[in-house]
Short mmCIF file of C-alpha atoms in Angstrom, two decimals:
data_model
loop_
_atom_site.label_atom_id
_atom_site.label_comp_id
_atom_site.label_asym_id
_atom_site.label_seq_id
_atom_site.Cartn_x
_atom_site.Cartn_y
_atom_site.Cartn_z
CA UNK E 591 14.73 -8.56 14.77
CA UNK E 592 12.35 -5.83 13.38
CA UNK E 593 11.83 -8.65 10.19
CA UNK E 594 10.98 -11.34 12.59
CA UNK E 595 8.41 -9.18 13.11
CA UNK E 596 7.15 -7.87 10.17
CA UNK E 597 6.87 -11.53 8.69
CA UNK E 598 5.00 -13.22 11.50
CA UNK E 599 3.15 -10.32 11.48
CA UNK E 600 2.55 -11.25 7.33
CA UNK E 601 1.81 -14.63 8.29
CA UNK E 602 -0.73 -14.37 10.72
CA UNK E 603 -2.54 -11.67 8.61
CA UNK E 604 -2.20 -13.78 5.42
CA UNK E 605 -3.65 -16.94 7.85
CA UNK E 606 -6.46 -14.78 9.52
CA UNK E 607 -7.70 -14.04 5.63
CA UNK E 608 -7.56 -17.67 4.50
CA UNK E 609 -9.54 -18.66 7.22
CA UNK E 610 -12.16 -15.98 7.68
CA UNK E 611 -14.99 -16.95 5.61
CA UNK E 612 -15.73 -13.22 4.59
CA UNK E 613 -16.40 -11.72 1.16
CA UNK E 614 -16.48 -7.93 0.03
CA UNK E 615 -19.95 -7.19 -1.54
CA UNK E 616 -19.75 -6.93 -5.23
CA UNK E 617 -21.25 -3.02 -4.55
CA UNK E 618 -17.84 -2.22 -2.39
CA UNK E 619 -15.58 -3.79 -4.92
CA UNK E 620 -13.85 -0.75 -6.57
CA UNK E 621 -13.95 1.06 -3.07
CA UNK E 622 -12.22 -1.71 -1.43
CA UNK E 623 -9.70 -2.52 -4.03
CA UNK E 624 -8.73 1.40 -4.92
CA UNK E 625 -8.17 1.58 -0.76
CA UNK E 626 -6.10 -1.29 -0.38
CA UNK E 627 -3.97 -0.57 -3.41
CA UNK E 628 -3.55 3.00 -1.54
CA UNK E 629 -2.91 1.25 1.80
CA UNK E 630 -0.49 -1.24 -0.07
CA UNK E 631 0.89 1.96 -1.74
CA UNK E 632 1.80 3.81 1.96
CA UNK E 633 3.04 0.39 2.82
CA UNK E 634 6.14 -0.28 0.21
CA UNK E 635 6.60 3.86 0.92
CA UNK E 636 6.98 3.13 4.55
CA UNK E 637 9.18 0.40 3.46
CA UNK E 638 11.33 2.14 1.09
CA UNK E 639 11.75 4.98 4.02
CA UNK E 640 12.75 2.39 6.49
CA UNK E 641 15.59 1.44 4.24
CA UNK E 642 16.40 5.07 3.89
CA UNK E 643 16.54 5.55 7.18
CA UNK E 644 13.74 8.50 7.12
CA UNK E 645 10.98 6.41 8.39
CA UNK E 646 8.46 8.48 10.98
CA UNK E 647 5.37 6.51 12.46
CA UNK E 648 2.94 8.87 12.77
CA UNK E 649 3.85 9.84 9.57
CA UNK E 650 3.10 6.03 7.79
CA UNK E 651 -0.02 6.14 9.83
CA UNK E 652 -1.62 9.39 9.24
CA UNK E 653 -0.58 8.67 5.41
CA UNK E 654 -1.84 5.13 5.23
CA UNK E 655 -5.43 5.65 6.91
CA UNK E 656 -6.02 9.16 5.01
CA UNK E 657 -4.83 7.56 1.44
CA UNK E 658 -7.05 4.87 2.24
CA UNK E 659 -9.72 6.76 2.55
CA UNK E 660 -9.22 9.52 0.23
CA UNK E 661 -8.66 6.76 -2.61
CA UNK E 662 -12.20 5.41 -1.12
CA UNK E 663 -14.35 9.14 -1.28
CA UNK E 664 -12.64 9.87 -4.44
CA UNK E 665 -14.52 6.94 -6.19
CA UNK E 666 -17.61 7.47 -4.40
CA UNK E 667 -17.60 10.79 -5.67
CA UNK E 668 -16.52 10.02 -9.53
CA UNK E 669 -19.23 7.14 -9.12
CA UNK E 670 -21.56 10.04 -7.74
CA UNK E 671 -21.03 11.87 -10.86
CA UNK E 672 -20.93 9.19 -13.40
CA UNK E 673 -17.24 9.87 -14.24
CA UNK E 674 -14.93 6.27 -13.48
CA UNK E 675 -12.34 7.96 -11.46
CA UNK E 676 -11.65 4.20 -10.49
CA UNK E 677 -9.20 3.68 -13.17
CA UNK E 678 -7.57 7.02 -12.07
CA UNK E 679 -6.84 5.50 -9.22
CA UNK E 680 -5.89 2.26 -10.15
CA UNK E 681 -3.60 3.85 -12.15
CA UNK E 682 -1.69 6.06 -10.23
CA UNK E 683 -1.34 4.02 -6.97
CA UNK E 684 -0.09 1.45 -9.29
CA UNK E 685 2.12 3.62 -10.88
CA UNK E 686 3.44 5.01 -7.01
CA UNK E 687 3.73 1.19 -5.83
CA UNK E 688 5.80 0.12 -8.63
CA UNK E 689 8.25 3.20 -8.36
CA UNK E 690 8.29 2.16 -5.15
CA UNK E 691 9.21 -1.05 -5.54
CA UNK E 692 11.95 -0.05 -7.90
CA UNK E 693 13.53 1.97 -5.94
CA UNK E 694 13.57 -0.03 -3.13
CA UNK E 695 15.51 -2.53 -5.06
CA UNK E 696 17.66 0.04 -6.23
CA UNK E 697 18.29 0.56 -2.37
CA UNK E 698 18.80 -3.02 -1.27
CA UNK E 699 21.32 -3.39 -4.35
CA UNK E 700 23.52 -0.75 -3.54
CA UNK E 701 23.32 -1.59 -0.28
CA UNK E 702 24.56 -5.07 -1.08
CA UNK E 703 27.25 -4.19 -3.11
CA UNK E 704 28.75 -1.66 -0.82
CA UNK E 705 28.85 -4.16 2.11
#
């Protein structure tokens, strides 16, 4: 039932962003695409937990808003500087949401096979 959820919530989301005729300022570009590849990061990691059975909410919350916005302050502060700490960051949450992604595979496979 908790899926029913999740997807309709998906859909509605994906819907909302079709429609809205909204675009992200070529200035905010590497802030907003290092934050949602953090918030897309806490998101397969609350996943992956779910399906371990460890999830905690206020622990996926806390994590998602203050990854977001560390990911976001950390490129401020490397563009600050003059140092790209944009690819640093593309890099490792892309590194965390592909582990991720492989191990929750791993789950649902063994999980499959022992049912």
């Amino acid at each position: 039932m908790v899926y029913v959820w999740i997807l309709g919530g998906l859909i509605v989301g994906v819907a909302i962003g079709i429609i809205s005729p909204f675009d992200v300022p070529v200035s905010y570009a590497k802030y907003t695409s290092v934050a949602l590849l953090a918030a897309l990061d806490s998101v397969f990691g609350g996943t992956r937990a779910a399906i371990e059975r460890t999830f905690q909410l206020s622990i996926f919350i806390t994590g998602f808003f203050s990854n977001s916005l560390l990911a976001a302050v950390l490129v401020f502060l490397g563009n600050a500087v003059g140092i790209d700490l944009y690819y640093v960051a593309l890099i490792s949450f892309g590194l965390r949401l592909f582990q991720n992604t492989a191990a929750i595979r791993r789950l649902l496979l063994t999980k499959r096979l022992h049912t």
